[in-house]
Amino acid sequence: MERKIIDVSKWQGSIDWNKVKASGIEGAILQCGYGDNIPSQDDTTFIQNALACEKIGLPYGVYLFSYATTQGNARSETEHIKRLINGRKLSYPVYIDLESDGIPPNKFNANWFIEMGNEIEKTGAWFGIYANQNWFNSYIGNRLDRFTKWVANYSDKPNVPNTDIWQYSSTAQVNGISGNTDINICYRDFPNLTKGKVSVPNKPVTNGMKHNVSEHVIFSTCYTSSTDGVSKAIQAKDMSRNHGVITSIAKGARNPYLLDNGLCWINDGDIRGQYQTERKYVVKSGDTLSGIASAYGTTWQSLASKNGIADANKIYVGQVIKI
C-alpha cells in the first residue's frame, strides 16, 4: 500500500492541517529539532504541528537533523529525541537525518546510530535513517540496514535496497501550506503496523473493555486458580476472536479478556489466569528485525536471542520469527 506523505519543519511556517489532510496527504514526518539536547534547538513548530495532527487524526512521525561528530553528540541527540517524543502518538518512525555537510565522512560512525536506535526503540517507537541516496551508497552502506530507510532522490526512484519511504521532491505545492514542501511516497503501511503494536497495560482490563491482540497470536489454554467454583482449567476450544476477546469458551467463565502481557482476566470475582501463547511472524520483503520487534513491543535483541539469530541484519523472506 502506497501512501503520499509530507515532511515539514519551521520553514513551512503555520500550516492548515485540515486543508493538508483534505488534499489527499495521508501522513507527515515532522522535524522535532536539530543537534544536541538544547531547548533552543527544538523545532519551534513541532509541538503545534504534532497536536494538530493528533487532533485531526493524521498519522505522523518525527525526524531530528543530526550534527553528531562525536559519540557524545549522538547521545545528546538521542536524549533530544526522547524528550520531544515523550507522550506523543507516533504512527510513523523516528528518523535521524544524516545528510548534514557538517558531518564529514571521516567523522561518521555507524555504531553511534545503532546505539541511538537501540535507545529509541526502548521507548516503543520505530527508528529509522534518513539520508540522500549518495549518503546511503557512499557513507552508510549496509551498516544500518536493520533500521527502516527513508531515502531522498529527486531524479529517480532510489537505488537503495529496502527503501521504505522515497522523498522524490522538495518543491511540492500542498493546499494548506505556503511555499514549497518536501513530498514522499511511503511503501510500508506504518500506521496499521503501529496500530497493531503490542503494549503492556499498567492496570488490569476491567469488565466490558476490549484490548487488541496481534493477528499472529495463537491462543491455547487459559488456566485459572479458583476459589469460588470456577474450573481450574478453562479450555478455549473455539478460537474465534473479536478484538482480543475469546467469543466462545467453556462454561464457567464470564467476560474473558486477553492482555498482551500474558494475563487472561476472567472478570468473575477478580480471577486471574495465565494463558499459554505462541506468537509467530513470517518475514516479508522489506522487513527488518528491529521493525518486527517494534511492531510487537519488544526489542531486536530479544528476538535475535529467542530465534538464534547471530546477525540482526540477516533475516530472510519466509523466515518464521518467534515473538
PDB file of C-alpha atoms in Angstrom:
ATOM      1  CA  MET A   1       0.000   0.000   0.000  1.00  0.00           C
ATOM      2  CA  GLU A   2       1.495   3.329  -1.046  1.00  0.00           C
ATOM      3  CA  ARG A   3       0.807   6.490   0.937  1.00  0.00           C
ATOM      4  CA  LYS A   4       1.605  10.066  -0.040  1.00  0.00           C
ATOM      5  CA  ILE A   5       3.163  11.842   2.926  1.00  0.00           C
ATOM      6  CA  ILE A   6       4.969  15.135   3.502  1.00  0.00           C
ATOM      7  CA  ASP A   7       7.779  16.198   5.800  1.00  0.00           C
ATOM      8  CA  VAL A   8       7.773  19.660   7.318  1.00  0.00           C
ATOM      9  CA  SER A   9       9.676  21.915   9.673  1.00  0.00           C
ATOM     10  CA  LYS A  10       9.543  25.505  10.899  1.00  0.00           C
ATOM     11  CA  TRP A  11      10.405  26.603   7.366  1.00  0.00           C
ATOM     12  CA  GLN A  12       6.851  25.763   6.264  1.00  0.00           C
ATOM     13  CA  GLY A  13       5.506  28.256   8.801  1.00  0.00           C
ATOM     14  CA  SER A  14       1.929  27.994  10.026  1.00  0.00           C
ATOM     15  CA  ILE A  15       0.144  25.028   8.427  1.00  0.00           C
ATOM     16  CA  ASP A  16      -3.590  24.500   7.936  1.00  0.00           C
ATOM     17  CA  TRP A  17      -3.584  20.762   8.627  1.00  0.00           C
ATOM     18  CA  ASN A  18      -7.273  20.324   7.826  1.00  0.00           C
ATOM     19  CA  LYS A  19      -6.586  21.527   4.280  1.00  0.00           C
ATOM     20  CA  VAL A  20      -3.493  19.329   4.080  1.00  0.00           C
ATOM     21  CA  LYS A  21      -5.473  16.241   5.008  1.00  0.00           C
ATOM     22  CA  ALA A  22      -8.362  17.163   2.692  1.00  0.00           C
ATOM     23  CA  SER A  23      -5.887  17.470  -0.204  1.00  0.00           C
ATOM     24  CA  GLY A  24      -5.133  13.740  -0.007  1.00  0.00           C
ATOM     25  CA  ILE A  25      -1.964  13.783   2.102  1.00  0.00           C
ATOM     26  CA  GLU A  26      -2.022  10.651   4.269  1.00  0.00           C
ATOM     27  CA  GLY A  27       0.709  11.362   6.788  1.00  0.00           C
ATOM     28  CA  ALA A  28       3.579  13.593   7.828  1.00  0.00           C
ATOM     29  CA  ILE A  29       7.083  13.425   9.225  1.00  0.00           C
ATOM     30  CA  LEU A  30       7.629  16.428  11.499  1.00  0.00           C
ATOM     31  CA  GLN A  31      11.021  17.880  12.330  1.00  0.00           C
ATOM     32  CA  CYS A  32      11.276  17.909  16.114  1.00  0.00           C
ATOM     33  CA  GLY A  33      14.650  19.609  16.315  1.00  0.00           C
ATOM     34  CA  TYR A  34      18.303  19.534  15.364  1.00  0.00           C
ATOM     35  CA  GLY A  35      21.550  18.694  17.088  1.00  0.00           C
ATOM     36  CA  ASP A  36      22.184  18.405  20.819  1.00  0.00           C
ATOM     37  CA  ASN A  37      19.539  18.294  23.524  1.00  0.00           C
ATOM     38  CA  ILE A  38      19.177  22.047  23.935  1.00  0.00           C
ATOM     39  CA  PRO A  39      15.663  23.583  24.071  1.00  0.00           C
ATOM     40  CA  SER A  40      16.714  26.390  21.739  1.00  0.00           C
ATOM     41  CA  GLN A  41      17.375  23.691  19.128  1.00  0.00           C
ATOM     42  CA  ASP A  42      13.832  22.332  19.246  1.00  0.00           C
ATOM     43  CA  ASP A  43      11.852  22.993  16.077  1.00  0.00           C
ATOM     44  CA  THR A  44       9.620  25.908  17.087  1.00  0.00           C
ATOM     45  CA  THR A  45       6.612  24.473  15.211  1.00  0.00           C
ATOM     46  CA  PHE A  46       6.932  20.852  16.298  1.00  0.00           C
ATOM     47  CA  ILE A  47       4.501  20.806  19.216  1.00  0.00           C
ATOM     48  CA  GLN A  48       1.789  22.749  17.410  1.00  0.00           C
ATOM     49  CA  ASN A  49       2.156  20.533  14.337  1.00  0.00           C
ATOM     50  CA  ALA A  50       2.081  17.362  16.424  1.00  0.00           C
ATOM     51  CA  LEU A  51      -1.006  18.463  18.357  1.00  0.00           C
ATOM     52  CA  ALA A  52      -2.761  19.459  15.132  1.00  0.00           C
ATOM     53  CA  CYS A  53      -2.044  16.093  13.517  1.00  0.00           C
ATOM     54  CA  GLU A  54      -3.282  14.264  16.596  1.00  0.00           C
ATOM     55  CA  LYS A  55      -6.449  16.382  16.681  1.00  0.00           C
ATOM     56  CA  ILE A  56      -7.463  15.607  13.087  1.00  0.00           C
ATOM     57  CA  GLY A  57      -6.182  12.029  13.091  1.00  0.00           C
ATOM     58  CA  LEU A  58      -3.374  12.491  10.576  1.00  0.00           C
ATOM     59  CA  PRO A  59      -0.663   9.856  11.190  1.00  0.00           C
ATOM     60  CA  TYR A  60       2.786  11.306  11.791  1.00  0.00           C
ATOM     61  CA  GLY A  61       6.355  10.534  12.737  1.00  0.00           C
ATOM     62  CA  VAL A  62       9.338  12.728  13.554  1.00  0.00           C
ATOM     63  CA  TYR A  63      12.890  13.413  12.481  1.00  0.00           C
ATOM     64  CA  LEU A  64      15.850  15.149  14.035  1.00  0.00           C
ATOM     65  CA  PHE A  65      18.628  16.712  11.953  1.00  0.00           C
ATOM     66  CA  SER A  66      21.954  15.337  13.167  1.00  0.00           C
ATOM     67  CA  TYR A  67      25.211  17.236  13.517  1.00  0.00           C
ATOM     68  CA  ALA A  68      26.899  14.482  15.528  1.00  0.00           C
ATOM     69  CA  THR A  69      30.659  14.280  15.077  1.00  0.00           C
ATOM     70  CA  THR A  70      31.277  12.561  18.429  1.00  0.00           C
ATOM     71  CA  GLN A  71      29.589   9.803  20.384  1.00  0.00           C
ATOM     72  CA  GLY A  72      28.685  12.407  22.989  1.00  0.00           C
ATOM     73  CA  ASN A  73      26.845  14.425  20.345  1.00  0.00           C
ATOM     74  CA  ALA A  74      24.941  11.340  19.218  1.00  0.00           C
ATOM     75  CA  ARG A  75      23.911  10.517  22.783  1.00  0.00           C
ATOM     76  CA  SER A  76      22.764  14.086  23.346  1.00  0.00           C
ATOM     77  CA  GLU A  77      20.720  13.918  20.145  1.00  0.00           C
ATOM     78  CA  THR A  78      19.151  10.684  21.409  1.00  0.00           C
ATOM     79  CA  GLU A  79      18.047  12.456  24.571  1.00  0.00           C
ATOM     80  CA  HIS A  80      16.791  15.351  22.453  1.00  0.00           C
ATOM     81  CA  ILE A  81      14.526  12.990  20.527  1.00  0.00           C
ATOM     82  CA  LYS A  82      13.339  11.159  23.628  1.00  0.00           C
ATOM     83  CA  ARG A  83      12.419  14.403  25.360  1.00  0.00           C
ATOM     84  CA  LEU A  84      10.324  15.605  22.438  1.00  0.00           C
ATOM     85  CA  ILE A  85       8.516  12.366  21.595  1.00  0.00           C
ATOM     86  CA  ASN A  86       7.555  11.682  25.195  1.00  0.00           C
ATOM     87  CA  GLY A  87       3.753  11.487  25.304  1.00  0.00           C
ATOM     88  CA  ARG A  88       3.333  11.855  21.539  1.00  0.00           C
ATOM     89  CA  LYS A  89       1.245   9.422  19.483  1.00  0.00           C
ATOM     90  CA  LEU A  90       3.544   8.368  16.666  1.00  0.00           C
ATOM     91  CA  SER A  91       2.282   6.354  13.713  1.00  0.00           C
ATOM     92  CA  TYR A  92       5.459   6.685  11.656  1.00  0.00           C
ATOM     93  CA  PRO A  93       9.035   6.063  12.810  1.00  0.00           C
ATOM     94  CA  VAL A  94      11.528   8.368  14.450  1.00  0.00           C
ATOM     95  CA  TYR A  95      14.197   9.218  11.869  1.00  0.00           C
ATOM     96  CA  ILE A  96      17.671  10.610  12.311  1.00  0.00           C
ATOM     97  CA  ASP A  97      18.678  12.828   9.383  1.00  0.00           C
ATOM     98  CA  LEU A  98      22.298  12.071   8.491  1.00  0.00           C
ATOM     99  CA  GLU A  99      22.880  14.192   5.411  1.00  0.00           C
ATOM    100  CA  SER A 100      24.467  17.223   7.055  1.00  0.00           C
ATOM    101  CA  ASP A 101      27.510  18.713   5.346  1.00  0.00           C
ATOM    102  CA  GLY A 102      28.725  19.342   8.876  1.00  0.00           C
ATOM    103  CA  ILE A 103      29.395  15.616   9.331  1.00  0.00           C
ATOM    104  CA  PRO A 104      32.454  14.834   7.206  1.00  0.00           C
ATOM    105  CA  PRO A 105      32.694  11.196   6.051  1.00  0.00           C
ATOM    106  CA  ASN A 106      35.696  10.526   8.288  1.00  0.00           C
ATOM    107  CA  LYS A 107      33.603  11.603  11.312  1.00  0.00           C
ATOM    108  CA  PHE A 108      30.641   9.324  10.561  1.00  0.00           C
ATOM    109  CA  ASN A 109      30.403   6.338  12.893  1.00  0.00           C
ATOM    110  CA  ALA A 110      27.508   3.929  12.315  1.00  0.00           C
ATOM    111  CA  ASN A 111      27.873   2.442  15.801  1.00  0.00           C
ATOM    112  CA  TRP A 112      26.700   5.697  17.369  1.00  0.00           C
ATOM    113  CA  PHE A 113      23.431   5.454  15.480  1.00  0.00           C
ATOM    114  CA  ILE A 114      22.971   1.767  16.245  1.00  0.00           C
ATOM    115  CA  GLU A 115      23.189   2.785  19.898  1.00  0.00           C
ATOM    116  CA  MET A 116      20.740   5.618  19.215  1.00  0.00           C
ATOM    117  CA  GLY A 117      18.330   3.214  17.544  1.00  0.00           C
ATOM    118  CA  ASN A 118      18.509   0.826  20.485  1.00  0.00           C
ATOM    119  CA  GLU A 119      17.625   3.627  22.887  1.00  0.00           C
ATOM    120  CA  ILE A 120      14.767   4.997  20.775  1.00  0.00           C
ATOM    121  CA  GLU A 121      13.313   1.510  20.361  1.00  0.00           C
ATOM    122  CA  LYS A 122      13.154   1.179  24.153  1.00  0.00           C
ATOM    123  CA  THR A 123      10.517   3.929  24.087  1.00  0.00           C
ATOM    124  CA  GLY A 124       8.337   1.736  21.861  1.00  0.00           C
ATOM    125  CA  ALA A 125       8.925   3.832  18.733  1.00  0.00           C
ATOM    126  CA  TRP A 126      10.312   2.618  15.429  1.00  0.00           C
ATOM    127  CA  PHE A 127      13.710   4.007  14.481  1.00  0.00           C
ATOM    128  CA  GLY A 128      14.940   4.816  11.008  1.00  0.00           C
ATOM    129  CA  ILE A 129      17.633   6.508   8.966  1.00  0.00           C
ATOM    130  CA  TYR A 130      17.041   9.423   6.584  1.00  0.00           C
ATOM    131  CA  ALA A 131      19.659  10.459   4.043  1.00  0.00           C
ATOM    132  CA  ASN A 132      20.029  11.170   0.370  1.00  0.00           C
ATOM    133  CA  GLN A 133      20.994   8.334  -1.948  1.00  0.00           C
ATOM    134  CA  ASN A 134      24.631   9.429  -2.110  1.00  0.00           C
ATOM    135  CA  TRP A 135      24.956   9.297   1.679  1.00  0.00           C
ATOM    136  CA  PHE A 136      23.477   5.786   1.799  1.00  0.00           C
ATOM    137  CA  ASN A 137      25.648   4.472  -1.011  1.00  0.00           C
ATOM    138  CA  SER A 138      28.892   6.290  -0.196  1.00  0.00           C
ATOM    139  CA  TYR A 139      28.978   6.510   3.609  1.00  0.00           C
ATOM    140  CA  ILE A 140      26.277   4.456   5.335  1.00  0.00           C
ATOM    141  CA  GLY A 141      26.379   1.314   3.189  1.00  0.00           C
ATOM    142  CA  ASN A 142      24.693  -1.650   4.854  1.00  0.00           C
ATOM    143  CA  ARG A 143      25.836  -0.835   8.377  1.00  0.00           C
ATOM    144  CA  LEU A 144      22.420   0.466   9.456  1.00  0.00           C
ATOM    145  CA  ASP A 145      20.300  -1.959   7.435  1.00  0.00           C
ATOM    146  CA  ARG A 146      18.342  -3.245  10.403  1.00  0.00           C
ATOM    147  CA  PHE A 147      16.559   0.125  10.616  1.00  0.00           C
ATOM    148  CA  THR A 148      13.878   1.414   8.272  1.00  0.00           C
ATOM    149  CA  LYS A 149      15.193   3.647   5.468  1.00  0.00           C
ATOM    150  CA  TRP A 150      13.898   6.973   4.185  1.00  0.00           C
ATOM    151  CA  VAL A 151      15.810   7.990   1.084  1.00  0.00           C
ATOM    152  CA  ALA A 152      15.874  11.264  -0.853  1.00  0.00           C
ATOM    153  CA  ASN A 153      16.445  11.148  -4.609  1.00  0.00           C
ATOM    154  CA  TYR A 154      14.759  13.775  -6.778  1.00  0.00           C
ATOM    155  CA  SER A 155      15.764  12.356 -10.160  1.00  0.00           C
ATOM    156  CA  ASP A 156      14.630   8.734  -9.939  1.00  0.00           C
ATOM    157  CA  LYS A 157      13.445   6.049  -7.550  1.00  0.00           C
ATOM    158  CA  PRO A 158      16.253   5.393  -5.038  1.00  0.00           C
ATOM    159  CA  ASN A 159      18.760   2.701  -5.821  1.00  0.00           C
ATOM    160  CA  VAL A 160      18.993   1.751  -2.151  1.00  0.00           C
ATOM    161  CA  PRO A 161      17.830  -1.731  -1.055  1.00  0.00           C
ATOM    162  CA  ASN A 162      14.690  -1.924   1.082  1.00  0.00           C
ATOM    163  CA  THR A 163      13.749   1.754   0.889  1.00  0.00           C
ATOM    164  CA  ASP A 164      10.514   2.266   2.868  1.00  0.00           C
ATOM    165  CA  ILE A 165       9.987   5.967   2.107  1.00  0.00           C
ATOM    166  CA  TRP A 166      11.098   7.796  -1.033  1.00  0.00           C
ATOM    167  CA  GLN A 167      11.389  11.570  -0.851  1.00  0.00           C
ATOM    168  CA  TYR A 168      11.017  12.452  -4.510  1.00  0.00           C
ATOM    169  CA  SER A 169      10.614  16.251  -4.497  1.00  0.00           C
ATOM    170  CA  SER A 170      11.296  19.300  -2.361  1.00  0.00           C
ATOM    171  CA  THR A 171       9.106  21.662  -4.380  1.00  0.00           C
ATOM    172  CA  ALA A 172       5.632  20.189  -3.975  1.00  0.00           C
ATOM    173  CA  GLN A 173       2.677  22.546  -3.657  1.00  0.00           C
ATOM    174  CA  VAL A 174       0.258  21.318  -0.983  1.00  0.00           C
ATOM    175  CA  ASN A 175      -3.012  23.004  -0.095  1.00  0.00           C
ATOM    176  CA  GLY A 176      -2.747  24.420   3.426  1.00  0.00           C
ATOM    177  CA  ILE A 177       0.993  25.165   3.160  1.00  0.00           C
ATOM    178  CA  SER A 178       2.544  28.307   1.714  1.00  0.00           C
ATOM    179  CA  GLY A 179       5.554  27.714  -0.484  1.00  0.00           C
ATOM    180  CA  ASN A 180       7.418  24.505  -1.314  1.00  0.00           C
ATOM    181  CA  THR A 181       7.131  21.281   0.647  1.00  0.00           C
ATOM    182  CA  ASP A 182       9.042  18.005   0.651  1.00  0.00           C
ATOM    183  CA  ILE A 183       6.840  15.144  -0.537  1.00  0.00           C
ATOM    184  CA  ASN A 184       7.291  11.388  -0.298  1.00  0.00           C
ATOM    185  CA  ILE A 185       5.873   8.018  -1.212  1.00  0.00           C
ATOM    186  CA  CYS A 186       5.723   5.573   1.690  1.00  0.00           C
ATOM    187  CA  TYR A 187       5.696   1.920   0.624  1.00  0.00           C
ATOM    188  CA  ARG A 188       5.132   0.478   4.079  1.00  0.00           C
ATOM    189  CA  ASP A 189       1.866   0.663   5.976  1.00  0.00           C
ATOM    190  CA  PHE A 190       3.378   2.081   9.155  1.00  0.00           C
ATOM    191  CA  PRO A 191       0.100   3.409  10.640  1.00  0.00           C
ATOM    192  CA  ASN A 192      -1.517  -0.023  10.663  1.00  0.00           C
ATOM    193  CA  LEU A 193       1.660  -1.742  11.794  1.00  0.00           C
ATOM    194  CA  THR A 194       1.886   0.725  14.660  1.00  0.00           C
ATOM    195  CA  LYS A 195      -1.791   0.285  15.482  1.00  0.00           C
ATOM    196  CA  GLY A 196      -1.203  -3.435  15.933  1.00  0.00           C
ATOM    197  CA  LYS A 197       1.791  -2.956  18.200  1.00  0.00           C
ATOM    198  CA  VAL A 198       1.705  -4.900  21.443  1.00  0.00           C
ATOM    199  CA  SER A 199       1.615  -2.789  24.570  1.00  0.00           C
ATOM    200  CA  VAL A 200       1.577  -3.859  28.180  1.00  0.00           C
ATOM    201  CA  PRO A 201      -1.240  -2.244  30.167  1.00  0.00           C
ATOM    202  CA  ASN A 202      -0.325  -0.950  33.611  1.00  0.00           C
ATOM    203  CA  LYS A 203      -3.697  -1.898  35.055  1.00  0.00           C
ATOM    204  CA  PRO A 204      -5.991  -4.897  34.605  1.00  0.00           C
ATOM    205  CA  VAL A 205      -8.656  -4.639  31.942  1.00  0.00           C
ATOM    206  CA  THR A 206     -11.983  -4.081  33.633  1.00  0.00           C
ATOM    207  CA  ASN A 207     -15.279  -5.702  32.804  1.00  0.00           C
ATOM    208  CA  GLY A 208     -16.646  -4.530  29.462  1.00  0.00           C
ATOM    209  CA  MET A 209     -13.313  -3.443  27.945  1.00  0.00           C
ATOM    210  CA  LYS A 210     -11.568  -4.995  24.973  1.00  0.00           C
ATOM    211  CA  HIS A 211      -7.920  -4.996  24.008  1.00  0.00           C
ATOM    212  CA  ASN A 212      -6.489  -5.568  20.543  1.00  0.00           C
ATOM    213  CA  VAL A 213      -4.262  -8.601  20.145  1.00  0.00           C
ATOM    214  CA  SER A 214      -1.988  -9.285  17.191  1.00  0.00           C
ATOM    215  CA  GLU A 215      -3.350 -11.450  14.397  1.00  0.00           C
ATOM    216  CA  HIS A 216      -0.313 -13.675  14.836  1.00  0.00           C
ATOM    217  CA  VAL A 217      -1.222 -14.705  18.388  1.00  0.00           C
ATOM    218  CA  ILE A 218      -2.361 -18.317  18.774  1.00  0.00           C
ATOM    219  CA  PHE A 219      -4.328 -18.977  21.942  1.00  0.00           C
ATOM    220  CA  SER A 220      -4.343 -22.410  23.526  1.00  0.00           C
ATOM    221  CA  THR A 221      -5.451 -22.940  27.109  1.00  0.00           C
ATOM    222  CA  CYS A 222      -6.391 -20.389  29.723  1.00  0.00           C
ATOM    223  CA  TYR A 223      -5.643 -21.668  33.218  1.00  0.00           C
ATOM    224  CA  THR A 224      -7.093 -20.160  36.356  1.00  0.00           C
ATOM    225  CA  SER A 225      -6.701 -20.715  40.050  1.00  0.00           C
ATOM    226  CA  SER A 226     -10.148 -20.664  41.552  1.00  0.00           C
ATOM    227  CA  THR A 227     -11.625 -20.349  44.990  1.00  0.00           C
ATOM    228  CA  ASP A 228     -15.276 -19.966  44.038  1.00  0.00           C
ATOM    229  CA  GLY A 229     -16.096 -22.962  41.903  1.00  0.00           C
ATOM    230  CA  VAL A 230     -14.825 -21.810  38.523  1.00  0.00           C
ATOM    231  CA  SER A 231     -12.956 -24.590  36.727  1.00  0.00           C
ATOM    232  CA  LYS A 232      -9.200 -24.572  37.273  1.00  0.00           C
ATOM    233  CA  ALA A 233      -8.613 -25.273  33.605  1.00  0.00           C
ATOM    234  CA  ILE A 234     -10.773 -23.381  31.161  1.00  0.00           C
ATOM    235  CA  GLN A 235     -10.317 -24.791  27.690  1.00  0.00           C
ATOM    236  CA  ALA A 236     -10.636 -22.170  24.968  1.00  0.00           C
ATOM    237  CA  LYS A 237     -11.805 -24.680  22.374  1.00  0.00           C
ATOM    238  CA  ASP A 238     -13.375 -22.234  19.930  1.00  0.00           C
ATOM    239  CA  MET A 239     -10.663 -19.817  18.923  1.00  0.00           C
ATOM    240  CA  SER A 240     -12.792 -17.186  17.203  1.00  0.00           C
ATOM    241  CA  ARG A 241     -11.882 -13.728  18.468  1.00  0.00           C
ATOM    242  CA  ASN A 242     -13.348 -10.245  18.449  1.00  0.00           C
ATOM    243  CA  HIS A 243     -10.691  -7.613  19.145  1.00  0.00           C
ATOM    244  CA  GLY A 244      -8.886  -9.845  21.574  1.00  0.00           C
ATOM    245  CA  VAL A 245     -11.976 -11.324  23.215  1.00  0.00           C
ATOM    246  CA  ILE A 246     -12.461 -15.081  23.161  1.00  0.00           C
ATOM    247  CA  THR A 247     -16.048 -15.322  21.981  1.00  0.00           C
ATOM    248  CA  SER A 248     -16.563 -18.984  22.758  1.00  0.00           C
ATOM    249  CA  ILE A 249     -15.194 -20.572  25.906  1.00  0.00           C
ATOM    250  CA  ALA A 250     -16.098 -23.396  28.234  1.00  0.00           C
ATOM    251  CA  LYS A 251     -18.951 -22.957  30.673  1.00  0.00           C
ATOM    252  CA  GLY A 252     -17.968 -21.389  33.953  1.00  0.00           C
ATOM    253  CA  ALA A 253     -16.195 -18.222  32.874  1.00  0.00           C
ATOM    254  CA  ARG A 254     -17.720 -14.862  32.060  1.00  0.00           C
ATOM    255  CA  ASN A 255     -16.313 -11.942  30.060  1.00  0.00           C
ATOM    256  CA  PRO A 256     -12.791 -13.203  29.374  1.00  0.00           C
ATOM    257  CA  TYR A 257     -10.374 -10.550  28.137  1.00  0.00           C
ATOM    258  CA  LEU A 258      -6.854 -11.159  26.979  1.00  0.00           C
ATOM    259  CA  LEU A 259      -3.949  -8.852  27.666  1.00  0.00           C
ATOM    260  CA  ASP A 260      -0.779  -8.617  25.631  1.00  0.00           C
ATOM    261  CA  ASN A 261       1.407  -9.176  28.667  1.00  0.00           C
ATOM    262  CA  GLY A 262       0.258 -12.779  29.080  1.00  0.00           C
ATOM    263  CA  LEU A 263      -2.549 -12.300  31.594  1.00  0.00           C
ATOM    264  CA  CYS A 264      -6.057 -13.543  30.955  1.00  0.00           C
ATOM    265  CA  TRP A 265      -8.517 -11.653  33.116  1.00  0.00           C
ATOM    266  CA  ILE A 266     -11.720 -13.578  33.778  1.00  0.00           C
ATOM    267  CA  ASN A 267     -13.917 -10.856  35.216  1.00  0.00           C
ATOM    268  CA  ASP A 268     -15.687 -13.202  37.584  1.00  0.00           C
ATOM    269  CA  GLY A 269     -14.774 -12.360  41.137  1.00  0.00           C
ATOM    270  CA  ASP A 270     -11.420 -10.905  40.009  1.00  0.00           C
ATOM    271  CA  ILE A 271      -9.995 -14.247  38.956  1.00  0.00           C
ATOM    272  CA  ARG A 272      -6.674 -14.026  37.181  1.00  0.00           C
ATOM    273  CA  GLY A 273      -5.437 -16.657  34.775  1.00  0.00           C
ATOM    274  CA  GLN A 274      -2.378 -17.215  32.668  1.00  0.00           C
ATOM    275  CA  TYR A 275      -2.806 -18.140  29.024  1.00  0.00           C
ATOM    276  CA  GLN A 276      -0.231 -20.017  27.063  1.00  0.00           C
ATOM    277  CA  THR A 277       0.558 -18.295  23.787  1.00  0.00           C
ATOM    278  CA  GLU A 278       2.792 -18.835  20.826  1.00  0.00           C
ATOM    279  CA  ARG A 279       3.276 -15.741  18.703  1.00  0.00           C
ATOM    280  CA  LYS A 280       4.941 -16.050  15.335  1.00  0.00           C
ATOM    281  CA  TYR A 281       5.679 -13.683  12.484  1.00  0.00           C
ATOM    282  CA  VAL A 282       6.569 -14.648   8.924  1.00  0.00           C
ATOM    283  CA  VAL A 283       9.176 -12.315   7.416  1.00  0.00           C
ATOM    284  CA  LYS A 284       8.111 -10.375   4.323  1.00  0.00           C
ATOM    285  CA  SER A 285      10.176  -8.469   1.793  1.00  0.00           C
ATOM    286  CA  GLY A 286      11.481  -5.230   3.297  1.00  0.00           C
ATOM    287  CA  ASP A 287      11.155  -6.359   6.931  1.00  0.00           C
ATOM    288  CA  THR A 288      13.880  -5.671   9.449  1.00  0.00           C
ATOM    289  CA  LEU A 289      14.300  -7.356  12.800  1.00  0.00           C
ATOM    290  CA  SER A 290      14.033  -4.015  14.591  1.00  0.00           C
ATOM    291  CA  GLY A 291      10.835  -3.184  12.701  1.00  0.00           C
ATOM    292  CA  ILE A 292       9.270  -6.512  13.671  1.00  0.00           C
ATOM    293  CA  ALA A 293      10.380  -6.000  17.268  1.00  0.00           C
ATOM    294  CA  SER A 294       8.867  -2.519  17.404  1.00  0.00           C
ATOM    295  CA  ALA A 295       5.567  -3.744  15.982  1.00  0.00           C
ATOM    296  CA  TYR A 296       5.317  -6.316  18.767  1.00  0.00           C
ATOM    297  CA  GLY A 297       6.547  -4.159  21.628  1.00  0.00           C
ATOM    298  CA  THR A 298       9.841  -5.960  22.142  1.00  0.00           C
ATOM    299  CA  THR A 299      13.479  -5.448  21.162  1.00  0.00           C
ATOM    300  CA  TRP A 300      15.500  -6.827  18.281  1.00  0.00           C
ATOM    301  CA  GLN A 301      17.987  -8.203  20.813  1.00  0.00           C
ATOM    302  CA  SER A 302      15.231 -10.274  22.441  1.00  0.00           C
ATOM    303  CA  LEU A 303      14.043 -11.618  19.078  1.00  0.00           C
ATOM    304  CA  ALA A 304      17.593 -12.407  17.998  1.00  0.00           C
ATOM    305  CA  SER A 305      18.235 -14.329  21.216  1.00  0.00           C
ATOM    306  CA  LYS A 306      14.921 -16.189  21.111  1.00  0.00           C
ATOM    307  CA  ASN A 307      15.376 -17.198  17.463  1.00  0.00           C
ATOM    308  CA  GLY A 308      19.105 -17.915  17.457  1.00  0.00           C
ATOM    309  CA  ILE A 309      19.841 -15.061  15.022  1.00  0.00           C
ATOM    310  CA  ALA A 310      23.552 -14.257  15.118  1.00  0.00           C
ATOM    311  CA  ASP A 311      23.397 -11.286  12.736  1.00  0.00           C
ATOM    312  CA  ALA A 312      20.369  -8.986  13.139  1.00  0.00           C
ATOM    313  CA  ASN A 313      20.893  -7.687   9.601  1.00  0.00           C
ATOM    314  CA  LYS A 314      20.373 -11.145   8.101  1.00  0.00           C
ATOM    315  CA  ILE A 315      16.786 -12.320   8.090  1.00  0.00           C
ATOM    316  CA  TYR A 316      15.114 -13.756   5.009  1.00  0.00           C
ATOM    317  CA  VAL A 317      11.690 -13.760   3.382  1.00  0.00           C
ATOM    318  CA  GLY A 318       9.586 -16.631   4.706  1.00  0.00           C
ATOM    319  CA  GLN A 319      11.585 -16.990   7.916  1.00  0.00           C
ATOM    320  CA  VAL A 320       9.362 -17.649  10.943  1.00  0.00           C
ATOM    321  CA  ILE A 321      10.205 -15.404  13.883  1.00  0.00           C
ATOM    322  CA  LYS A 322       9.063 -16.438  17.338  1.00  0.00           C
ATOM    323  CA  ILE A 323       7.805 -13.417  19.232  1.00  0.00           C
TER     324      ILE A 323
END
